[in-house]
mmCIF file of C-alpha atoms in Angstrom:
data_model
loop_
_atom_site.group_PDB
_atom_site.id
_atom_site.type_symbol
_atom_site.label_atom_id
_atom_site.label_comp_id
_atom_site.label_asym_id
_atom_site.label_seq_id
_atom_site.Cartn_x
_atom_site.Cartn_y
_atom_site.Cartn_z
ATOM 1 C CA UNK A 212 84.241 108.067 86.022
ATOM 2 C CA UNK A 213 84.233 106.867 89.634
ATOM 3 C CA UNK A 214 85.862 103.088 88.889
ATOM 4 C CA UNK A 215 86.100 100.106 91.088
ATOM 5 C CA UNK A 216 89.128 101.885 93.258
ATOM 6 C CA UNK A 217 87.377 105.334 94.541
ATOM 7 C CA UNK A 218 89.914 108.144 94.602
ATOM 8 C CA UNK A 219 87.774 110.092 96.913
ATOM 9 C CA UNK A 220 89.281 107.247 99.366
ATOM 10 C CA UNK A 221 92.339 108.250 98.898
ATOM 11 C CA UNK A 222 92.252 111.426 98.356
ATOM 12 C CA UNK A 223 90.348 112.043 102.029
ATOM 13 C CA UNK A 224 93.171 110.035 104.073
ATOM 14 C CA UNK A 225 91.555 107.014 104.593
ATOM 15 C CA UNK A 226 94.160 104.630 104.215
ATOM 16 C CA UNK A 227 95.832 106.935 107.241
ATOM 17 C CA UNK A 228 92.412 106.481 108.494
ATOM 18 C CA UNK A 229 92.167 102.739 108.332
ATOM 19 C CA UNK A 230 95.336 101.759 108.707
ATOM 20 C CA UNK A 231 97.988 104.231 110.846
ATOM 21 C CA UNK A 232 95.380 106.259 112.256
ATOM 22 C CA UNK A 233 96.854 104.691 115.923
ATOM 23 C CA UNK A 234 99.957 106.421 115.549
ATOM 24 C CA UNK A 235 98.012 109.804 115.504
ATOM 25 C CA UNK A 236 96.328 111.265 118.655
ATOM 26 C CA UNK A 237 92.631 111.486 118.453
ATOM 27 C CA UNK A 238 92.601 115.357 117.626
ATOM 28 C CA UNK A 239 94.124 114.696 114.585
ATOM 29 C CA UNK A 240 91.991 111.745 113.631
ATOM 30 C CA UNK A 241 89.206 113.581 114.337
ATOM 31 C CA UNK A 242 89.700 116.145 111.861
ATOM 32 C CA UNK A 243 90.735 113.592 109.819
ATOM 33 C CA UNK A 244 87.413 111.955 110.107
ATOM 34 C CA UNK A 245 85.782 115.208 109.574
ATOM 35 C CA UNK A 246 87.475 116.105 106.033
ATOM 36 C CA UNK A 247 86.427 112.843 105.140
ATOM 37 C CA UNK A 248 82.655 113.069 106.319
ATOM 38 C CA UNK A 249 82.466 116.278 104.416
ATOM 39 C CA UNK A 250 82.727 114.959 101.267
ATOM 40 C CA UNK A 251 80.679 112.167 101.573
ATOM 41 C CA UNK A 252 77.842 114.362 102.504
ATOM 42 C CA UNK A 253 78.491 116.802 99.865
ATOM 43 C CA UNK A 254 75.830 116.931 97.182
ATOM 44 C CA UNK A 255 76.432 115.044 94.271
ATOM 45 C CA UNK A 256 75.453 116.987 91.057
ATOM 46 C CA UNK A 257 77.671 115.909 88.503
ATOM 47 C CA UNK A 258 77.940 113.159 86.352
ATOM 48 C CA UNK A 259 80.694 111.070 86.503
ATOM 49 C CA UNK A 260 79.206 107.540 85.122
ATOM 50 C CA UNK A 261 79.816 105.902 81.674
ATOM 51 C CA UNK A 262 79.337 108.273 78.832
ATOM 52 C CA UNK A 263 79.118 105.587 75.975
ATOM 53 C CA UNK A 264 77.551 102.141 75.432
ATOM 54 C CA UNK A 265 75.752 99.777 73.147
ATOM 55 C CA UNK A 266 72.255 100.868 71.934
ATOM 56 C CA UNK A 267 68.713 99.158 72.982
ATOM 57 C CA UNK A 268 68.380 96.114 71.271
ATOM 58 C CA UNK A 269 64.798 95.295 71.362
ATOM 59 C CA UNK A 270 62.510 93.114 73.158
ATOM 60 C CA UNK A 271 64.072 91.637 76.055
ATOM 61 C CA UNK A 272 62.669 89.408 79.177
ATOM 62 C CA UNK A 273 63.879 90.099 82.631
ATOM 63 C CA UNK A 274 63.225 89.232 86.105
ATOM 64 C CA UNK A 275 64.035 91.105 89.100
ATOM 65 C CA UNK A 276 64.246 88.379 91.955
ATOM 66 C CA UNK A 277 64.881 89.934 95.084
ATOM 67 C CA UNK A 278 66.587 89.100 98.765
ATOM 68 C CA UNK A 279 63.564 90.386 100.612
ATOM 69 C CA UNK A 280 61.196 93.068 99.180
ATOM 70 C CA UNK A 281 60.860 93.860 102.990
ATOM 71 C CA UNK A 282 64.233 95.225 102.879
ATOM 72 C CA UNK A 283 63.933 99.040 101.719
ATOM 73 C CA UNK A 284 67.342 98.673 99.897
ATOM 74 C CA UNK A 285 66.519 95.536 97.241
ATOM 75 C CA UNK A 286 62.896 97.009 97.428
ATOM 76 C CA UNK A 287 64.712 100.669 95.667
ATOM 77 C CA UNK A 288 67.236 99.104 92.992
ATOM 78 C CA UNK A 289 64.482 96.707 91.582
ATOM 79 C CA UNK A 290 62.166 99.672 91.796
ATOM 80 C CA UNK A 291 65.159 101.725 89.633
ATOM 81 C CA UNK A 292 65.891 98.648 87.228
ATOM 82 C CA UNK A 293 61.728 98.226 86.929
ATOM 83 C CA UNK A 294 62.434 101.809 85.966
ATOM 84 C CA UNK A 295 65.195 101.555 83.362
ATOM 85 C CA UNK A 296 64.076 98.396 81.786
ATOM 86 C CA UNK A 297 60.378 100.497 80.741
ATOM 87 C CA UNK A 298 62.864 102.707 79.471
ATOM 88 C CA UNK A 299 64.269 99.723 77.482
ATOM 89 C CA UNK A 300 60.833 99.255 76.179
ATOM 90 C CA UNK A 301 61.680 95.684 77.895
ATOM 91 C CA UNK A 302 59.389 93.461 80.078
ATOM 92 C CA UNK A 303 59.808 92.787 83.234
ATOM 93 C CA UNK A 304 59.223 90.260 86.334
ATOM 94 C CA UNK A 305 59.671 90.558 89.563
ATOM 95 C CA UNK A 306 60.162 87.612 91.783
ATOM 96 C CA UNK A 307 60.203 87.761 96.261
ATOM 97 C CA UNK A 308 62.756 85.540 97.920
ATOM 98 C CA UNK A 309 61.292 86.468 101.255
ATOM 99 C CA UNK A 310 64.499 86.926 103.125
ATOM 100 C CA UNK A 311 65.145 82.938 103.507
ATOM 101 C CA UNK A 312 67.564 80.794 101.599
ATOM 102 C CA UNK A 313 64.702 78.196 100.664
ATOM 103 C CA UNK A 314 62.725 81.318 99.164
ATOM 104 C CA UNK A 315 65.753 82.567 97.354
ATOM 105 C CA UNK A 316 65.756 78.797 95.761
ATOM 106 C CA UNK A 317 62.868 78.778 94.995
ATOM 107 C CA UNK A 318 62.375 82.360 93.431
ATOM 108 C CA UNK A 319 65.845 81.503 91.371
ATOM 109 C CA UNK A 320 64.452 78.608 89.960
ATOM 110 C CA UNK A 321 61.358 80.306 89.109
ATOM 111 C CA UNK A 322 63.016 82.490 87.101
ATOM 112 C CA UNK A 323 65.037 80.268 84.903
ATOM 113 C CA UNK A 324 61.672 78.533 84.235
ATOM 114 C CA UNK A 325 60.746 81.422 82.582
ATOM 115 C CA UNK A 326 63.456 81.527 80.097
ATOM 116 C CA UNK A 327 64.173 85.373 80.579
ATOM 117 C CA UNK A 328 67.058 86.699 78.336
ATOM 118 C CA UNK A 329 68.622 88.089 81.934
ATOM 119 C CA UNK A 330 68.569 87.937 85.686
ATOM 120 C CA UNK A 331 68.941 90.877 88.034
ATOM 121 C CA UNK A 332 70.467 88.965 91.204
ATOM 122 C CA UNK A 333 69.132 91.522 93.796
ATOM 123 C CA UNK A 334 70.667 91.311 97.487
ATOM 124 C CA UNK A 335 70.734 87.480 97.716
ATOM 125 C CA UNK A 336 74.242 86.287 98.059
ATOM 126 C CA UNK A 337 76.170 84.771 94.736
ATOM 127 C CA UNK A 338 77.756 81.891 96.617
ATOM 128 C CA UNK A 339 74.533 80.867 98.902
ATOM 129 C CA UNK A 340 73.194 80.379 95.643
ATOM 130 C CA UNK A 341 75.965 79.694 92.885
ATOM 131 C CA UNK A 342 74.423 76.210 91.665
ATOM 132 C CA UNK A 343 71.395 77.809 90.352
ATOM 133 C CA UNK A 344 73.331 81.037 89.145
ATOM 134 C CA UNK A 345 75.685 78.699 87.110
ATOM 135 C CA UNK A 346 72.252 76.830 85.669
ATOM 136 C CA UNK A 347 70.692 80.137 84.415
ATOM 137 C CA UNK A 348 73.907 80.938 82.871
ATOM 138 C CA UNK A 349 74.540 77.470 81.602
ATOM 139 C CA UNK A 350 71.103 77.983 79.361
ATOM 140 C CA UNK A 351 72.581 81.539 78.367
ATOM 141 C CA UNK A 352 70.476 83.883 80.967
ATOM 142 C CA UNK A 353 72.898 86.757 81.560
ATOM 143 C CA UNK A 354 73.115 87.740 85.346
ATOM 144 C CA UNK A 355 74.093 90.898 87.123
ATOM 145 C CA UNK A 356 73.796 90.767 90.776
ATOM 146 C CA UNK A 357 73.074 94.184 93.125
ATOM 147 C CA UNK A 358 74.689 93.588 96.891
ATOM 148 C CA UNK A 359 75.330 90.006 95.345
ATOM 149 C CA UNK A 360 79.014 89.720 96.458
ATOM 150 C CA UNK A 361 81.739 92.119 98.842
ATOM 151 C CA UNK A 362 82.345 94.277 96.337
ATOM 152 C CA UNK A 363 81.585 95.746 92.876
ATOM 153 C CA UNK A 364 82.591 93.944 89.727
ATOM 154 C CA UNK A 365 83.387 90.503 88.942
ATOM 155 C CA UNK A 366 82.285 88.206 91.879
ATOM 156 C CA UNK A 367 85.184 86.117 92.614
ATOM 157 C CA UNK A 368 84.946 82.179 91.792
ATOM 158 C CA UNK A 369 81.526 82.565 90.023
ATOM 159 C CA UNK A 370 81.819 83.568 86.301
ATOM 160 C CA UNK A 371 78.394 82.874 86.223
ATOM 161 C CA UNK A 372 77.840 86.781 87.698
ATOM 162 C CA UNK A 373 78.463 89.302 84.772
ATOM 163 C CA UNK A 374 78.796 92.467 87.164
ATOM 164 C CA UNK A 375 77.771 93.008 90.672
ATOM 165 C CA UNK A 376 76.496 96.629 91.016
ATOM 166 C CA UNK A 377 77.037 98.114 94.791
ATOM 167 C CA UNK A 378 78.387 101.259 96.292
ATOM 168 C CA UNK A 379 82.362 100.781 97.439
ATOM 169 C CA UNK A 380 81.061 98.718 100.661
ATOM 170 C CA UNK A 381 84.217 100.121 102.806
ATOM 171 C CA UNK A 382 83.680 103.942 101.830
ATOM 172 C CA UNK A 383 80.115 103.094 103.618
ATOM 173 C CA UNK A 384 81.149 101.582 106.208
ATOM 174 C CA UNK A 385 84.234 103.677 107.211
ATOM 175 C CA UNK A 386 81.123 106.772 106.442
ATOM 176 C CA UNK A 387 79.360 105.065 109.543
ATOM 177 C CA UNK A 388 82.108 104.146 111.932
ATOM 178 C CA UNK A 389 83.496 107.743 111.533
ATOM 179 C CA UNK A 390 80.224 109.924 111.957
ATOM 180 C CA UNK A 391 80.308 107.900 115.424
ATOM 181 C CA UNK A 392 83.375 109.172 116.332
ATOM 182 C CA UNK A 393 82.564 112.430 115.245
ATOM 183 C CA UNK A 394 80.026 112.798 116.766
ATOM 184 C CA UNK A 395 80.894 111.771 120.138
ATOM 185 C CA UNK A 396 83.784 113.650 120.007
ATOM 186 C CA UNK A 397 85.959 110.909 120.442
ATOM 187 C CA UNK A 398 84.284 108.419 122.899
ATOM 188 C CA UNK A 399 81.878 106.085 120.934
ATOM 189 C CA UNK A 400 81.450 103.044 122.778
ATOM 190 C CA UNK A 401 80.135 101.064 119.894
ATOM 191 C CA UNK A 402 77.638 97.760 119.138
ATOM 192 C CA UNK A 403 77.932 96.899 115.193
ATOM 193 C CA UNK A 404 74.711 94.867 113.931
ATOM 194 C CA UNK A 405 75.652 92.629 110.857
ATOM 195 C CA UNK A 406 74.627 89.631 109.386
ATOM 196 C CA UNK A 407 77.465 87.271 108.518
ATOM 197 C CA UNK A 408 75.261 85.193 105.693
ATOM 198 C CA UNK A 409 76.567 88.138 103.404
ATOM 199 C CA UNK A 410 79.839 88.405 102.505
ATOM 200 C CA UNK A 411 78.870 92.133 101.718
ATOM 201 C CA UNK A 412 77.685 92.354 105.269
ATOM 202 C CA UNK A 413 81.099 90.885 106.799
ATOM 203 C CA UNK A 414 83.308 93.533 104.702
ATOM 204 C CA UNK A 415 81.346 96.543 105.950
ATOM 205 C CA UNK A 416 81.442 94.934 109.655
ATOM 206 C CA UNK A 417 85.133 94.645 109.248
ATOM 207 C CA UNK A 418 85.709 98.278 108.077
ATOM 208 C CA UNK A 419 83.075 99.814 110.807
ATOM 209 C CA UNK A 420 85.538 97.817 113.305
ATOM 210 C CA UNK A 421 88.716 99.378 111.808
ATOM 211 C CA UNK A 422 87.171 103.001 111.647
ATOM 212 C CA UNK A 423 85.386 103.446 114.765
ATOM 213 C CA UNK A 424 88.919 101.441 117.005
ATOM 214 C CA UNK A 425 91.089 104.207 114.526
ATOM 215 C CA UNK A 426 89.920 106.539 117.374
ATOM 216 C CA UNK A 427 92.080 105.344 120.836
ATOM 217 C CA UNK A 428 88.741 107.328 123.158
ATOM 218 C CA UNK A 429 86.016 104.775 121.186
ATOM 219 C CA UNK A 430 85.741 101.302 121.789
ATOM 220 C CA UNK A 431 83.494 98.531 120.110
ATOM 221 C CA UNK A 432 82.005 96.518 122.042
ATOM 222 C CA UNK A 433 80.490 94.158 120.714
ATOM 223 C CA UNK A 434 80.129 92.981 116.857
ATOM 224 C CA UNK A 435 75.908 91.561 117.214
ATOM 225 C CA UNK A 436 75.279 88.859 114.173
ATOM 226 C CA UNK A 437 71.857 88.360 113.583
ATOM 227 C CA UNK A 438 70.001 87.357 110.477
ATOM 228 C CA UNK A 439 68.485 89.684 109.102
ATOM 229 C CA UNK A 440 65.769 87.623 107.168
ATOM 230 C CA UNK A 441 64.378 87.238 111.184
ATOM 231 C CA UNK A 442 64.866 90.749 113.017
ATOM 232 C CA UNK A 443 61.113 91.341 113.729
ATOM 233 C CA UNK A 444 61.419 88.300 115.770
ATOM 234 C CA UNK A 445 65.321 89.042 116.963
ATOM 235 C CA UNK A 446 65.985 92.556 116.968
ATOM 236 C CA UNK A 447 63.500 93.714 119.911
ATOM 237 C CA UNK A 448 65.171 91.006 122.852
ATOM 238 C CA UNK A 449 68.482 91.840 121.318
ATOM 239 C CA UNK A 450 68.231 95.345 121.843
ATOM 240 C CA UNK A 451 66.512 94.608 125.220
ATOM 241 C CA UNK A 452 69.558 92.524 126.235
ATOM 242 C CA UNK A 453 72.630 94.779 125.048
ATOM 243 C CA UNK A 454 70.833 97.758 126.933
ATOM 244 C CA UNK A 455 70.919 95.675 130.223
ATOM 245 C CA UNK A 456 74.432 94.691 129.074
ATOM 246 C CA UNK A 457 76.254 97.364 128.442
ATOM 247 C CA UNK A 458 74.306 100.161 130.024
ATOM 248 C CA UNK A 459 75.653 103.796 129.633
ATOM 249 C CA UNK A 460 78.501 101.944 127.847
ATOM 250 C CA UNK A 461 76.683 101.758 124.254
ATOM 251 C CA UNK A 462 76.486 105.017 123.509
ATOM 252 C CA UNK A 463 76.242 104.471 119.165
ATOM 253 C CA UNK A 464 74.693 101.335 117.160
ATOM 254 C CA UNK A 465 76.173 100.663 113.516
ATOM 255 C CA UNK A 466 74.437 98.569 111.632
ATOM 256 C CA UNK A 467 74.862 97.143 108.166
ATOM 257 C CA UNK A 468 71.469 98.256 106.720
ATOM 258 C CA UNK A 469 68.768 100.238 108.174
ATOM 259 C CA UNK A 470 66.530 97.371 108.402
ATOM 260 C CA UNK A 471 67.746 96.186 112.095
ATOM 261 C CA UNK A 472 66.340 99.501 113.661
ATOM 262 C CA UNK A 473 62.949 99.281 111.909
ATOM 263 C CA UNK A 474 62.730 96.772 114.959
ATOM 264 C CA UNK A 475 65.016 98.050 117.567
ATOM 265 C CA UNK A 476 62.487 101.587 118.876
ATOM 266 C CA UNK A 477 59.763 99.628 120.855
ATOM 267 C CA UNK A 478 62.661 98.460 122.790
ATOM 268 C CA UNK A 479 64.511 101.828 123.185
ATOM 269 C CA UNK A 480 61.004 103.130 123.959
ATOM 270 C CA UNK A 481 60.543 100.377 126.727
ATOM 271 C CA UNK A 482 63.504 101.385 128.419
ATOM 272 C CA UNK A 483 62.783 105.478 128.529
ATOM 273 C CA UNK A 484 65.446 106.011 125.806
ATOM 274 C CA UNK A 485 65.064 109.315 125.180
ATOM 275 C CA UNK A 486 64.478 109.272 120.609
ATOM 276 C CA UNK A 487 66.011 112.268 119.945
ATOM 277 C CA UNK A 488 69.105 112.673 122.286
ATOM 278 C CA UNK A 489 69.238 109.387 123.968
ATOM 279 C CA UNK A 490 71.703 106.532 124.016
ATOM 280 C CA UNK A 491 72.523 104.519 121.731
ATOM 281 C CA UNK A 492 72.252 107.108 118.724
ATOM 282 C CA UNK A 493 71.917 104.787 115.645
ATOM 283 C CA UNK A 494 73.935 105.004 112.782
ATOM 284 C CA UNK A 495 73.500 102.445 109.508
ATOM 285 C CA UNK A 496 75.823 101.625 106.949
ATOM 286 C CA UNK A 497 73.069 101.709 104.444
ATOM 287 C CA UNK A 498 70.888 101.546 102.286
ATOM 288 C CA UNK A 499 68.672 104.608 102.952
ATOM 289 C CA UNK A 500 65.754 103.208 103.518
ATOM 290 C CA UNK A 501 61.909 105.907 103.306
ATOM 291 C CA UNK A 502 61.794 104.749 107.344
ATOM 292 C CA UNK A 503 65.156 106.000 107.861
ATOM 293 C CA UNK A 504 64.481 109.203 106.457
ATOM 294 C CA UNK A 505 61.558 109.477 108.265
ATOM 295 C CA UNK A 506 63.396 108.862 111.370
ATOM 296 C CA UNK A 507 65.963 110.719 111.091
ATOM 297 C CA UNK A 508 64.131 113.671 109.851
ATOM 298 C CA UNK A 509 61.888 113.123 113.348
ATOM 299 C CA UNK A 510 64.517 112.466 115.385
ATOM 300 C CA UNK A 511 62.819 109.272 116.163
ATOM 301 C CA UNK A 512 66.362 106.850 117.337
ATOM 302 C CA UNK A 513 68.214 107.344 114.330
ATOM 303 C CA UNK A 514 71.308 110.134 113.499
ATOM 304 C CA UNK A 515 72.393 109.214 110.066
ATOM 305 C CA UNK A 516 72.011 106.819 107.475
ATOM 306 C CA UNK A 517 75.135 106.322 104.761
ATOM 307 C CA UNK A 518 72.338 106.134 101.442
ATOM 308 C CA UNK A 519 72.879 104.183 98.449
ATOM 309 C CA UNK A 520 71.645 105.759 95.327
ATOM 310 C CA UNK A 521 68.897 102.770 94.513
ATOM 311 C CA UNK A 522 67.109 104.103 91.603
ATOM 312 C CA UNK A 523 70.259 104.832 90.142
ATOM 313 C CA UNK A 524 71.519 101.557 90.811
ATOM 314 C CA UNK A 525 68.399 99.923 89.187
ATOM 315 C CA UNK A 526 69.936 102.390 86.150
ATOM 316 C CA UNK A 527 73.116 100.708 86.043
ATOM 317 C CA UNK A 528 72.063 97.312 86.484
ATOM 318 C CA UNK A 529 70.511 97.629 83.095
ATOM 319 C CA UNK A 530 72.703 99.301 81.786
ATOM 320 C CA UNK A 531 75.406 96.526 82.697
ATOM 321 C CA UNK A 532 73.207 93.804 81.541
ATOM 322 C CA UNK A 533 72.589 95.332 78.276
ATOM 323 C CA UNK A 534 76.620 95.708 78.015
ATOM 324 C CA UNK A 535 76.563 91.573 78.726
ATOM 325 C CA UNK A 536 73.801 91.519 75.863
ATOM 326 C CA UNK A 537 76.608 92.888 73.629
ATOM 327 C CA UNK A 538 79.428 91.262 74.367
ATOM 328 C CA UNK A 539 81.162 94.055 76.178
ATOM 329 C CA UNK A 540 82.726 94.274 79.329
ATOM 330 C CA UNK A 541 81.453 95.939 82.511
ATOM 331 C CA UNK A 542 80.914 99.452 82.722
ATOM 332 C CA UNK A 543 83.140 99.340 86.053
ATOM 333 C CA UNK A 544 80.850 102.192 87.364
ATOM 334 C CA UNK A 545 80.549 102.684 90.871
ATOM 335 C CA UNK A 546 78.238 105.220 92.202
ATOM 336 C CA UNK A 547 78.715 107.496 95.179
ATOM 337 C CA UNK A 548 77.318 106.706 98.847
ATOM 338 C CA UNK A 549 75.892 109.812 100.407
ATOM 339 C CA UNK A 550 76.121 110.806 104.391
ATOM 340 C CA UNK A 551 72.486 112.307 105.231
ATOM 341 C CA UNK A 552 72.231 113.756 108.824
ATOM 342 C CA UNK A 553 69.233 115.845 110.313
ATOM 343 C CA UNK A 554 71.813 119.016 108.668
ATOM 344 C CA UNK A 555 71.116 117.307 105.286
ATOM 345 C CA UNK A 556 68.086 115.828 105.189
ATOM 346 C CA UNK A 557 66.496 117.707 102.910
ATOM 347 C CA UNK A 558 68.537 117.654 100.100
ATOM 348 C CA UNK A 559 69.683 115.270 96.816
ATOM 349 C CA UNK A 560 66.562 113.803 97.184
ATOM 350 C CA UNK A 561 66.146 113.708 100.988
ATOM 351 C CA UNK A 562 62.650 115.453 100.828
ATOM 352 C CA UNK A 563 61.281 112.253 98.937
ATOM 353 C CA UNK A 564 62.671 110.198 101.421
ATOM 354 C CA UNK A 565 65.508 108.053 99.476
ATOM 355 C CA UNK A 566 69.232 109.448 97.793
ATOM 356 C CA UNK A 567 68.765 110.246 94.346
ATOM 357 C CA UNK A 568 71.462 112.218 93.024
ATOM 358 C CA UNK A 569 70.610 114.838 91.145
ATOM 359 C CA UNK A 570 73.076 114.590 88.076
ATOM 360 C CA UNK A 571 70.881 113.943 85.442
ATOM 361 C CA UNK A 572 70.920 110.213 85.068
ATOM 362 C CA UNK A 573 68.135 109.177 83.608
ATOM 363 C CA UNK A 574 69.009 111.485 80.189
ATOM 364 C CA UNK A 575 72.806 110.135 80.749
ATOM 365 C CA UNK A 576 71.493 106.389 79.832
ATOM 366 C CA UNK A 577 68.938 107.103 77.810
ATOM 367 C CA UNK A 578 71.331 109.016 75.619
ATOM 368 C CA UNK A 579 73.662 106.102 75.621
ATOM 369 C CA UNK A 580 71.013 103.714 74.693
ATOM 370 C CA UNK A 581 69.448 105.507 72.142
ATOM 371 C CA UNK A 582 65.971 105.935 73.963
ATOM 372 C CA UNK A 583 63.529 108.525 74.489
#
C-alpha cells in the first residue's frame, strides 16, 4: 500500500531533486528528472490500496458539497463517491458551493440541515470553513474532505476532518515543474498560476518553484495568484498582460489545476500563439480535467496534465468515511498521480478523457465491503 510518505519519491531521487539538485550540473538533473517522469507516467495496473475494512452497514445519508462543480477535478471525485455510495446502497446529495466562500457557507450549512450521517468536504478549504466543519461534527456528522487541506490525512488543527483524501500534492507538483524542464531541455523560463486561498494550492506552488529552479538553465519568473473561483473574468487580461511582459521569456505555464487554461486560449489565440508548438506550452499540476484531455490530445495550448485518479478518489472517500462509521482509523491510502502527454494519451483511461487506473478498484472495495 502506497501510505502517506510515497516511496516512489524516494526511490526516483527526488529529495536530490528538490533539495541538492544545485550542486549537480543540469545534464545530470536532467536525467534525473527523466527517471523520475518515467515512472509517473507509467501505467498503473496494480493494486496497491487497502485490502481489508469494515463491511456496509446499511442505510446511510450523505452529501457531496462541492468547491465549484465548474472545476473538472471536484466535479470527478463527487462523480466517483456518487459512484461508490450507490454501491453502498446509500443515498446521496449533492450540494454546489459555486467557487465563492459565501456559497461554500451556505452549501455547508445546508448540509448539516439535513442531518446526513456524513459529509464529503470536496475541494473547499478545511480552515476557510472550520466553524461550520466543527458544527457538523459537533452534532456527530462524520467528515472526510477531498483537496480539503495540503496534504493527505489528518488536517492539522481541525479534528473535526476524519481524513482528507488527495494525491501526494508535491509528487504532482515536482511531476509538472520537471516535464518543463524536460522538455525544454533545460531552459524553461517559467510563470506558475496558483491560488493562495488553498493551502493545497500554496504547497504545490512551492514545490513547482523548487523543481523547475533545481535546473540552473530554467528560471521562474513569476509565481501569478489569482482566484480561481473568478478566472473567466481574470485569466484572459492576465494572460494578455504576462505575454506583453515577458515576451519570448515565458516559454512554459504551470498551473495548479487545469482550470486556469480553460480561459487562457482566446488570449494565446489573440496574440498568433501558435496551439500546438507555440510559447508558453502549458503544463498543470492537476486534476485532469475531460478539457485537458481534449486539449492535449488536439494539441490545442496544452502539453501535459499531472491527472488525479477522481473516480477512484470518490472510491476512497467512502471507503474512509465508512472506516469513521466504524470507529477505525484512516485507511492512510494515497493513490498515484499519473503524467499524460500527447505519447500517453490514450491510455489508463486517457481515451475517455479522465485517469482511471485500471487496477480493478471497484471489485477491490466492493470485496472489502461486502457488496455486489
Amino acid at each position: 500500500m502506497r501510505l502517506l510518505r510515497i516511496a516512489l519519491l524516494a526511490s526516483a531521487g527526488l529529495a536530490v531533486l528538490t533539495v541538492g539538485a544545485r550542486a549537480d550540473d543540469d545534464a545530470a538533473y536532467i536525467e534525473k528528472a527523466k527517471a523520475f517522469l518515467e515512472k509517473v507516467a507509467a501505467p498503473v495496473t496494480k493494486w496497491d490500496g487497502p485490502t481489508a475494512g469494515p463491511k456496509a452497514p446499511g442505510k446511510k445519508l450523505i452529501v457531496i458539497v462541492s468547491t465549484d462543480q465548474r472545476n473538472g477535478g471536484a466535479q470527478g471525485a463527487g462523480d466517483g463517491a456518487a459512484e461508490a455510495a450507490k454501491a453502498m446502497g446509500w443515498d446521496v446529495r449533492q450540494l454546489d458551493g459555486q467557487g465563492t466562500v459565501p456559497g461554500h457557507a451556505t452549501a455547508l450549512t445546508q448540509a448539516i440541515a439535513m442531518k446526513p450521517d456524513g459529509i464529503l468536504n470536496v475541494g473547499i478549504d478545511s480552515k476557510e470553513q472550520q466553524p461550520l466543519l466543527e458544527q457538523a461534527a459537533a452534532a456527530g456528522v462524520k467528515i472526510v474532505g477531498w483537496h480539503a487541506g495540503p496534504t493527505a490525512g489528518a488536517v492539522e488543527g481541525i479534528p473535526a476532518v476524519f481524513t482528507n483524501v488527495t494525491t501526494d500534492p508535491i509528487e504532482v507538483a515536482t511531476s509538472a515543474g520537471l516535464q518543463a524542464v524536460v522538455h525544454s531541455g533545460g531552459h524553461a523560463g517559467v510563470v506558475l498560476f496558483t491560488d493562495s486561498i488553498y493551502a493545497i494550492a500554496t504547497a504545490k506552488t512551492n514545490a513547482e518553484r523548487a523543481a523547475v529552479e533545481g535546473c540552473k538553465g530554467c528560471k521562474v519568473l513569476e509565481v501569478a495568484d489569482t482566484p480561481i473561483a473568478d478566472l473567466s473574468n481574470r485569466m484572459g487580461q492576465l494572460t494578455t498582460s504576462l505575454l506583453s511582459k515577458y515576451g519570448k521569456q515565458w516559454t512554459y505555464s504551470i498551473a495548479v489545476n487545469d482550470l486556469y487554461y480553460d480561459f487562457s486560449a482566446p488570449s494565446l489565440q489573440a496574440a498568433g500563439v501558435d496551439p500546438a508548438k507555440g510559447s508558453p506550452e502549458q503544463i498543470s499540476a492537476g486534476d485532469g480535467s475531460v478539457p485537458a484531455f481534449k486539449r492535449i490530445r488536439d494539441k490545442q495550448y496544452q502539453i501535459a496534465t499531472v491527472a488525479e485518479p477522481l473516480n477512484l478518489q470518490g472510491w476512497i472517500m467512502i471507503d474512509e468515511i465508512n472506516r469513521a462509521f466504524a470507529g477505525e482509523k484512516p485507511s492512510g491510502f494515497v493513490p498515484h498521480v499519473h503524467l499524460f502527454t500527447a505519447d500517453n494519451i490514450e491510455k489508463d483511461g486517457g481515451k475517455e478523457n479522465k485517469f482511471d487506473p485500471d487496477n480493478g478498484y471497484r471489485n477491490e472495495y466492493r470485496k472489502i465491503w461486502g457488496v455486489k
